[in-house]
Short mmCIF file of C-alpha atoms in Angstrom, two decimals:
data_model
loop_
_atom_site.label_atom_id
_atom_site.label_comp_id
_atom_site.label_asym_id
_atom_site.label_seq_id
_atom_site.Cartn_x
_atom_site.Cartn_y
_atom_site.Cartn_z
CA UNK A 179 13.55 43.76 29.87
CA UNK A 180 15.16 44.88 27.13
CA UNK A 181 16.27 41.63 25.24
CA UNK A 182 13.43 39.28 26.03
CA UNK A 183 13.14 36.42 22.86
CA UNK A 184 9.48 36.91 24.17
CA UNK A 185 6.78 39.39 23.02
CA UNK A 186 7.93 42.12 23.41
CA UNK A 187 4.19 43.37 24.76
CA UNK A 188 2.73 46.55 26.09
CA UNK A 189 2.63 47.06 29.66
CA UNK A 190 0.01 47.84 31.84
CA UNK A 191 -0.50 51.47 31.81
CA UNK A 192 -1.58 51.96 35.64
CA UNK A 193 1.22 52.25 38.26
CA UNK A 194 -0.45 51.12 40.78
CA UNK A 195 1.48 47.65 43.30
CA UNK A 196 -0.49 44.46 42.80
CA UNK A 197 -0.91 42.59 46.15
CA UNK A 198 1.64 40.13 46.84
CA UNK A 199 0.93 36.57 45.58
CA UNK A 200 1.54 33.30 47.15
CA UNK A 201 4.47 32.14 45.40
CA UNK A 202 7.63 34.28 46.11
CA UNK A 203 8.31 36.58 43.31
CA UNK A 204 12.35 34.82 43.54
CA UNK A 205 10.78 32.18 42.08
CA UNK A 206 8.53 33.43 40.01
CA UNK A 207 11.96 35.57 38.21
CA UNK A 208 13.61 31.95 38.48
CA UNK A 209 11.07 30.73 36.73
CA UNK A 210 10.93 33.38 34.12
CA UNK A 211 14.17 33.26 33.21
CA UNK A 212 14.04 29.16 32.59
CA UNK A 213 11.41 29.92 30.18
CA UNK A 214 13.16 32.18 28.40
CA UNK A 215 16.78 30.77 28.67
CA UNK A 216 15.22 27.56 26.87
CA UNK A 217 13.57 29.18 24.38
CA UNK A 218 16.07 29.33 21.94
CA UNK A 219 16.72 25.93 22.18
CA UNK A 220 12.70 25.28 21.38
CA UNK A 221 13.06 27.46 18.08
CA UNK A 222 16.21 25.03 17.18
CA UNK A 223 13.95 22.25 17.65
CA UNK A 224 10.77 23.07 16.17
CA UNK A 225 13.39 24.37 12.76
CA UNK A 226 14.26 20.63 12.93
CA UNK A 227 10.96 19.87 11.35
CA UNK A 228 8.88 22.71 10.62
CA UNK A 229 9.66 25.91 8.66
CA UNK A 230 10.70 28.59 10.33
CA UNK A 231 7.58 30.77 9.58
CA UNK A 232 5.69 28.02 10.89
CA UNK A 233 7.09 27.91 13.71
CA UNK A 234 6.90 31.64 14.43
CA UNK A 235 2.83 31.07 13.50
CA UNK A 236 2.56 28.18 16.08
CA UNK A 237 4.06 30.08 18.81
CA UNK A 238 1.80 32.89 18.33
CA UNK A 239 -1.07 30.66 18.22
CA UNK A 240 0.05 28.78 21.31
CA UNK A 241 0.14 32.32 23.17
CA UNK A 242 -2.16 34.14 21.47
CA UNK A 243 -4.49 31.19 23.13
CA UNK A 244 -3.18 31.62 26.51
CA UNK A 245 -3.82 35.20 26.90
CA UNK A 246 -7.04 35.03 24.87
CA UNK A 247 -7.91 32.17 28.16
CA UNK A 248 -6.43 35.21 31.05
CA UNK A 249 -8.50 37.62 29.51
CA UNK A 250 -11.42 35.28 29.52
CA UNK A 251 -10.92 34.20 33.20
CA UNK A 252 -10.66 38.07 34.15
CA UNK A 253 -12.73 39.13 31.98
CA UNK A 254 -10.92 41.77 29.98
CA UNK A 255 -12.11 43.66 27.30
CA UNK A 256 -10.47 44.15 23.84
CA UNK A 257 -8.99 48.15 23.03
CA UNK A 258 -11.32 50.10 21.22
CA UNK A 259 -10.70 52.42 18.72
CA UNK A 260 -9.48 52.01 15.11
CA UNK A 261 -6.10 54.15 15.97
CA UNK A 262 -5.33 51.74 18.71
CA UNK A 263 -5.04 48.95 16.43
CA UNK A 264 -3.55 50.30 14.31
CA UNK A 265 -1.09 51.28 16.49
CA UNK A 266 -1.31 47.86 17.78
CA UNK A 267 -0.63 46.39 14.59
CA UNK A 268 2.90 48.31 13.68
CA UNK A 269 3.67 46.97 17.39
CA UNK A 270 2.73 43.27 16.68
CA UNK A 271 4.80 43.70 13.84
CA UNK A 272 8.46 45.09 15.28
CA UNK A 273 7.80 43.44 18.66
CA UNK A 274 6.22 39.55 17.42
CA UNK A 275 6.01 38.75 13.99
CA UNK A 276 9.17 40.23 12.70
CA UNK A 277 12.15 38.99 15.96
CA UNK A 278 10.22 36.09 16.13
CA UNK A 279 10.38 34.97 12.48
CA UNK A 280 14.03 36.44 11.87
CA UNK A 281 15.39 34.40 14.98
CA UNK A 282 13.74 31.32 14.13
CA UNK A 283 15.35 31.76 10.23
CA UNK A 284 18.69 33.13 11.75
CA UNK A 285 18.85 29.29 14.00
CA UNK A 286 18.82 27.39 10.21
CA UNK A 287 22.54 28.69 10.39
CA UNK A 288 23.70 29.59 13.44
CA UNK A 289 23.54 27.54 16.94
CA UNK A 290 20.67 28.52 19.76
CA UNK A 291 23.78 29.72 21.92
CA UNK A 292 24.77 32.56 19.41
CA UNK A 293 21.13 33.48 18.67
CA UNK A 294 20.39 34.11 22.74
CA UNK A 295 23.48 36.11 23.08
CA UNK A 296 22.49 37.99 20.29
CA UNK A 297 19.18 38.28 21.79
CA UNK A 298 21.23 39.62 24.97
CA UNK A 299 22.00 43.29 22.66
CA UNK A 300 18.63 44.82 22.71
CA UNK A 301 19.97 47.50 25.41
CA UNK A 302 22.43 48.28 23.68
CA UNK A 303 20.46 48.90 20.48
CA UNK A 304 17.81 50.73 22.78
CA UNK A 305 19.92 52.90 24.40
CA UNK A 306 21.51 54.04 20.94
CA UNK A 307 18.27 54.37 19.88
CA UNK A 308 16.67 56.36 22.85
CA UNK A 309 19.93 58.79 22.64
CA UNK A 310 18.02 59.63 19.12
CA UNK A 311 14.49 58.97 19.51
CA UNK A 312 13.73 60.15 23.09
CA UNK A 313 14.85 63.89 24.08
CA UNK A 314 13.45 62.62 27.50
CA UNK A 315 16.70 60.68 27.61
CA UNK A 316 19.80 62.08 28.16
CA UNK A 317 23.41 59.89 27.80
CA UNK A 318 25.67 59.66 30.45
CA UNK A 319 29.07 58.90 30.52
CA UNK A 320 28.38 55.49 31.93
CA UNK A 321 25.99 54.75 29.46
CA UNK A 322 27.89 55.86 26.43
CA UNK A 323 30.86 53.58 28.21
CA UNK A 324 28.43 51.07 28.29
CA UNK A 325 27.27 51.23 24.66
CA UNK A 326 31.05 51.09 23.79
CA UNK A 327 31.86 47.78 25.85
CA UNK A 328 28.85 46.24 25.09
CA UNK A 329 29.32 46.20 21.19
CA UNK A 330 33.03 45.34 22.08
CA UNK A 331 31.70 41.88 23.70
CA UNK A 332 29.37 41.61 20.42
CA UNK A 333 33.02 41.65 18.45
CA UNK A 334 34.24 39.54 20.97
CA UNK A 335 31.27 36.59 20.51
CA UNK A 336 31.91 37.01 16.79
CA UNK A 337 35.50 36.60 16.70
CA UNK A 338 36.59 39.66 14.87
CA UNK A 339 40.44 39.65 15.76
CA UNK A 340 40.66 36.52 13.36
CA UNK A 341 38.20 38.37 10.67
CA UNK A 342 35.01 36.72 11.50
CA UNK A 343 36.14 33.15 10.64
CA UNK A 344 33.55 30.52 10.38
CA UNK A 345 30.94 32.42 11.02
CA UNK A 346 27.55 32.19 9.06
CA UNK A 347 27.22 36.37 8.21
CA UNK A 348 23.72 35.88 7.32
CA UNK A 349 22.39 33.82 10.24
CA UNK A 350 24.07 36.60 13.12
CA UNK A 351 22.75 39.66 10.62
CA UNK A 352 19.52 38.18 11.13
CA UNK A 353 19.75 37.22 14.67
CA UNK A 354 21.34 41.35 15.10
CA UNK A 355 18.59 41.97 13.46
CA UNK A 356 15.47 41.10 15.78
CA UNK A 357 17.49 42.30 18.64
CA UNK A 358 17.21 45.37 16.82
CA UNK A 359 13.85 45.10 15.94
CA UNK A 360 12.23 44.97 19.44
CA UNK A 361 13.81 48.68 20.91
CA UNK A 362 12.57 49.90 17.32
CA UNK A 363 9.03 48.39 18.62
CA UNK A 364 9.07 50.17 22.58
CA UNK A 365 9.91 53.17 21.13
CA UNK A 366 7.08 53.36 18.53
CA UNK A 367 4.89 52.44 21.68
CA UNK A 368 5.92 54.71 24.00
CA UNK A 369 4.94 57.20 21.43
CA UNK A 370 1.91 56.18 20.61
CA UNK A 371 0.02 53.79 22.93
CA UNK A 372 1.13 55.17 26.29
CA UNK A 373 -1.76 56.26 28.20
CA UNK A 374 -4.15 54.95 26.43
CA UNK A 375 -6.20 53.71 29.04
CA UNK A 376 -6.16 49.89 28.81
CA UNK A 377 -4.96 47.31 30.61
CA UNK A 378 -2.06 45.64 29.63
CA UNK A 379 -3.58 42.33 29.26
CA UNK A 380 -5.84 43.69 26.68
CA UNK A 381 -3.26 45.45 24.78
CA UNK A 382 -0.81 42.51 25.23
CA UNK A 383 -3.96 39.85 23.82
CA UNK A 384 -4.68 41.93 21.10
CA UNK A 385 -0.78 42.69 19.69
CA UNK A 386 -0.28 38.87 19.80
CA UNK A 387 -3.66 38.40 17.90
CA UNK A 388 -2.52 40.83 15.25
CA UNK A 389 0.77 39.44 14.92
CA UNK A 390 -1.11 35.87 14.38
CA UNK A 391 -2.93 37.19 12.05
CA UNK A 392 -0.15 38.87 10.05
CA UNK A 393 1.66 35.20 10.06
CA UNK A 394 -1.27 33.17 9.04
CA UNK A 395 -1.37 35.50 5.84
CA UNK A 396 2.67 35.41 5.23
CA UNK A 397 3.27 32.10 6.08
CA UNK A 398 0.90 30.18 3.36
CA UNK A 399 2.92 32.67 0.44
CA UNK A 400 6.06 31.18 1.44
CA UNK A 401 6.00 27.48 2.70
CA UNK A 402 3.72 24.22 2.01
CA UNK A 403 2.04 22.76 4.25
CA UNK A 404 4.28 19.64 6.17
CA UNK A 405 3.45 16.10 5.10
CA UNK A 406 3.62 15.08 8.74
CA UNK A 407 4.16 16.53 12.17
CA UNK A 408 6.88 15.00 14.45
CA UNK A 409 5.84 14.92 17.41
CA UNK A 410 8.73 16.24 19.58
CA UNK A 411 9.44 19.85 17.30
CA UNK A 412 5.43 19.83 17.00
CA UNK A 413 5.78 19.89 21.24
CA UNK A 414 8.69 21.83 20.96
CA UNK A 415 6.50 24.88 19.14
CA UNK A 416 3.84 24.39 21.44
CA UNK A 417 5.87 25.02 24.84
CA UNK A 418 7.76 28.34 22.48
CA UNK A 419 4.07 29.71 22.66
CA UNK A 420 2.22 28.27 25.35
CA UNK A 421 5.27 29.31 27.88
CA UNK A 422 7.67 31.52 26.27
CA UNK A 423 5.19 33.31 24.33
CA UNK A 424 1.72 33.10 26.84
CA UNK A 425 2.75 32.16 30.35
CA UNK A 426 6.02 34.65 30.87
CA UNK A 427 4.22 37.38 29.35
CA UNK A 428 1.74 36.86 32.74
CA UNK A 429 4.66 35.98 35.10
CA UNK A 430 7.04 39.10 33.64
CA UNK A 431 4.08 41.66 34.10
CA UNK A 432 3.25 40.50 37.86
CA UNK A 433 7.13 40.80 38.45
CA UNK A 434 6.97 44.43 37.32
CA UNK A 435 4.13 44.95 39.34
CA UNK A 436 5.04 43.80 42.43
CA UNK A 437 9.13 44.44 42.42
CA UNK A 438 9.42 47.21 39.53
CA UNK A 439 10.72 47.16 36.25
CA UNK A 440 14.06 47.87 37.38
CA UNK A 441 14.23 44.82 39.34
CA UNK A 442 12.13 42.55 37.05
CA UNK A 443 14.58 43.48 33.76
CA UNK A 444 17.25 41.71 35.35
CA UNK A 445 15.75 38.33 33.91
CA UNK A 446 17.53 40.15 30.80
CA UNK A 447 21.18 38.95 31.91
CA UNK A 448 20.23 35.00 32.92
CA UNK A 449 19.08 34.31 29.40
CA UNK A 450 21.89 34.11 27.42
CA UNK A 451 23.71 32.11 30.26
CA UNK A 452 21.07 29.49 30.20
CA UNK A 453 20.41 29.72 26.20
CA UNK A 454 24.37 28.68 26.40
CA UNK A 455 24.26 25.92 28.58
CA UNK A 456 20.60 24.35 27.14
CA UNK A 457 22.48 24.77 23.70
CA UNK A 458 25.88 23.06 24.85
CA UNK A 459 24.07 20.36 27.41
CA UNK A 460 20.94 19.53 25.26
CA UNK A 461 21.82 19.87 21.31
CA UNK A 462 25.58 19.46 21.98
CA UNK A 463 26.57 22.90 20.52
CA UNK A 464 29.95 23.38 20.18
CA UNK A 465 31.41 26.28 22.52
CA UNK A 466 34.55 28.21 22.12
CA UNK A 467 36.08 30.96 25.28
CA UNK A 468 35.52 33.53 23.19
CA UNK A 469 31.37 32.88 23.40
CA UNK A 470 30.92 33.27 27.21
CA UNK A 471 33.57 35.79 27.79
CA UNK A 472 31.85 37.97 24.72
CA UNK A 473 28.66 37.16 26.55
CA UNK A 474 29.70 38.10 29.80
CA UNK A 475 30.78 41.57 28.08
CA UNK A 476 27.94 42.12 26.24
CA UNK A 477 25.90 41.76 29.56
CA UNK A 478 28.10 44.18 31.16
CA UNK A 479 27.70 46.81 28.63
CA UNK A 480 24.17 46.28 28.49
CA UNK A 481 23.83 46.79 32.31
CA UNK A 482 26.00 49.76 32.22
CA UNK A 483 23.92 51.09 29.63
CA UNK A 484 20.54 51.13 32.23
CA UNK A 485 22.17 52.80 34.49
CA UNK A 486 20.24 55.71 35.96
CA UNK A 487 22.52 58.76 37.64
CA UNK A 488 19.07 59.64 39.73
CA UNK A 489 15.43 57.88 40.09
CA UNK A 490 13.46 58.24 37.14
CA UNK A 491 9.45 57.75 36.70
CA UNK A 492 8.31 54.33 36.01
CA UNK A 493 7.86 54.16 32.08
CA UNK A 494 4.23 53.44 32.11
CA UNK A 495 5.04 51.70 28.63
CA UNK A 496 8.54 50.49 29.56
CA UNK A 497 8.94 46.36 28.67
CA UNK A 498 11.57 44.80 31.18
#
């Protein structure tokens, strides 16, 4: 993908097809994109109650436990090598610890509809990106058009024609922000942990460690410890993690396996639909025509913007 409010992990370095599984990988990408459609709403939730640091920390812990339980189950080993992690760490940071914290401050200010179509920019921050990063690839017309109409949706979402009105400057920046954050993050792993050797589930298990690890340290230095837990944010955290976090890291790297990362990135233009309609249905966030027609540019852009003019190698380190 390449605006998943998920982990933005490492994937599985080997190319080769996994065997079909039982359940129908249409419902498996259904499913997937539920998860992470409703995530946003979960971060507005859990912010309800809970800091937003701590909330970022109880997601990783949530997910950090389910993968630690795959890896048990199959029996994966932890990466070796000090260079790996640290490798691993600089990833935990730009692809966990940072979005996840920024989005969950940015949804103090601004509603869980604007932070998922916010979310929804990450191609278009990759491709700029890439254009300058990666000689390997080269713009095309379509994709520079794409760039262009894709930040013109982002103007439109934000209401620029009446000079930004009402809108909380900090809260977007932030939101921008992680968007930003997680292209910064595949690029910095393409470069440096492609081929290393390890499964993904191992590389995934350990970046979400290190990024719980990095939280437990920041997240004592800048909030006190609540004087109760409600009960419905408290749940709301643990579903962030446990599913958004833990389970749709699993279900988005069997999609790639079995259909492709072309076909599995796709998830990347349902989220901000259903982040929209959880926001407006659920927590009764107001919603004006200039937030799904913006969207619906954005998501155009950001297609245009993976377009391919002829087949290209399957990134072995590409995130859908």
């Amino acid at each position: 993908m390449s605006t998943v409010a998920t982990p933005r992990a490492v994937t599985d370095p080997t190319a080769a097809p996994r065997r079909r599984t039982a359940l129908d990988w249409r419902i498996r990408f259904g499913v997937l994109s539920l998860i992470w459609g409703f995530s946003f709403l979960l971060i507005k939730v859990g912010t309800q109650a809970y800091a937003p640091f701590q909330v970022t920390l109880g997601r990783l812990v949530f997910g950090t436990a389910v993968l630690a339980t795959a890896m048990a189950v199959t029996r994966a080993r932890l990466p070796r090598g000090a260079r790996t992690w640290g490798h691993l760490a600089v990833a935990a940071f730009l692809l966990n610890a940072l979005p996840f914290s920024l989005f969950a401050y940015s949804e103090l200010t601004i509603p869980s509809t604007l932070a998922g179509i916010c979310n929804a920019t990450s191609p278009l921050w990759g491709m700029a990106l890439s254009l300058v990063a990666l000689s390997e690839d080269r713009p095309t017309r379509v994709r520079v058009a794409g760039l262009g109409i894709g930040f013109l949706g982002v103007l439109t979402v934000l209401g620029a024609w009446q000079g930004f009105h009402g809108l909380d400057v900090r809260g977007t920046a932030m939101a921008l922000l992680a968007s930003l954050s997680y292209p910064v993050g595949w690029i910095y792993v393409r470069r440096t942990l492609a081929g290393t050797g390890h499964s993904h589930l191992s590389l995934t298990g350990a970046q979400l460690f290190l990024a719980t690890v990095q939280l437990a340290v920041v997240t004592p230095l800048f909030t006190t410890l609540p004087s109760r837990f409600p009960l419905v944010p408290l749940l709301a955290v643990a579903a962030l993690g446990a599913l958004g976090t833990g389970v749709a890291v699993l279900v988005q790297y069997g999609l790639v396996a079995e259909v492709g990362p072309t076909t599995a990135q796709m998830v990347t233009y349902f989220i901000p639909v259903l982040a929209t309609a959880a926001g407006v249905a659920i927590l009764g966030e107001s919603l004006t025509w200039s937030t799904p027609v913006g969207a619906l540019i954005v998501l155009a852009g950001a297609a245009l913007t993976q377009a391919r003019t002829r087949p290209a190698a399957t990134d072995p380190n590409e995130t859908p």
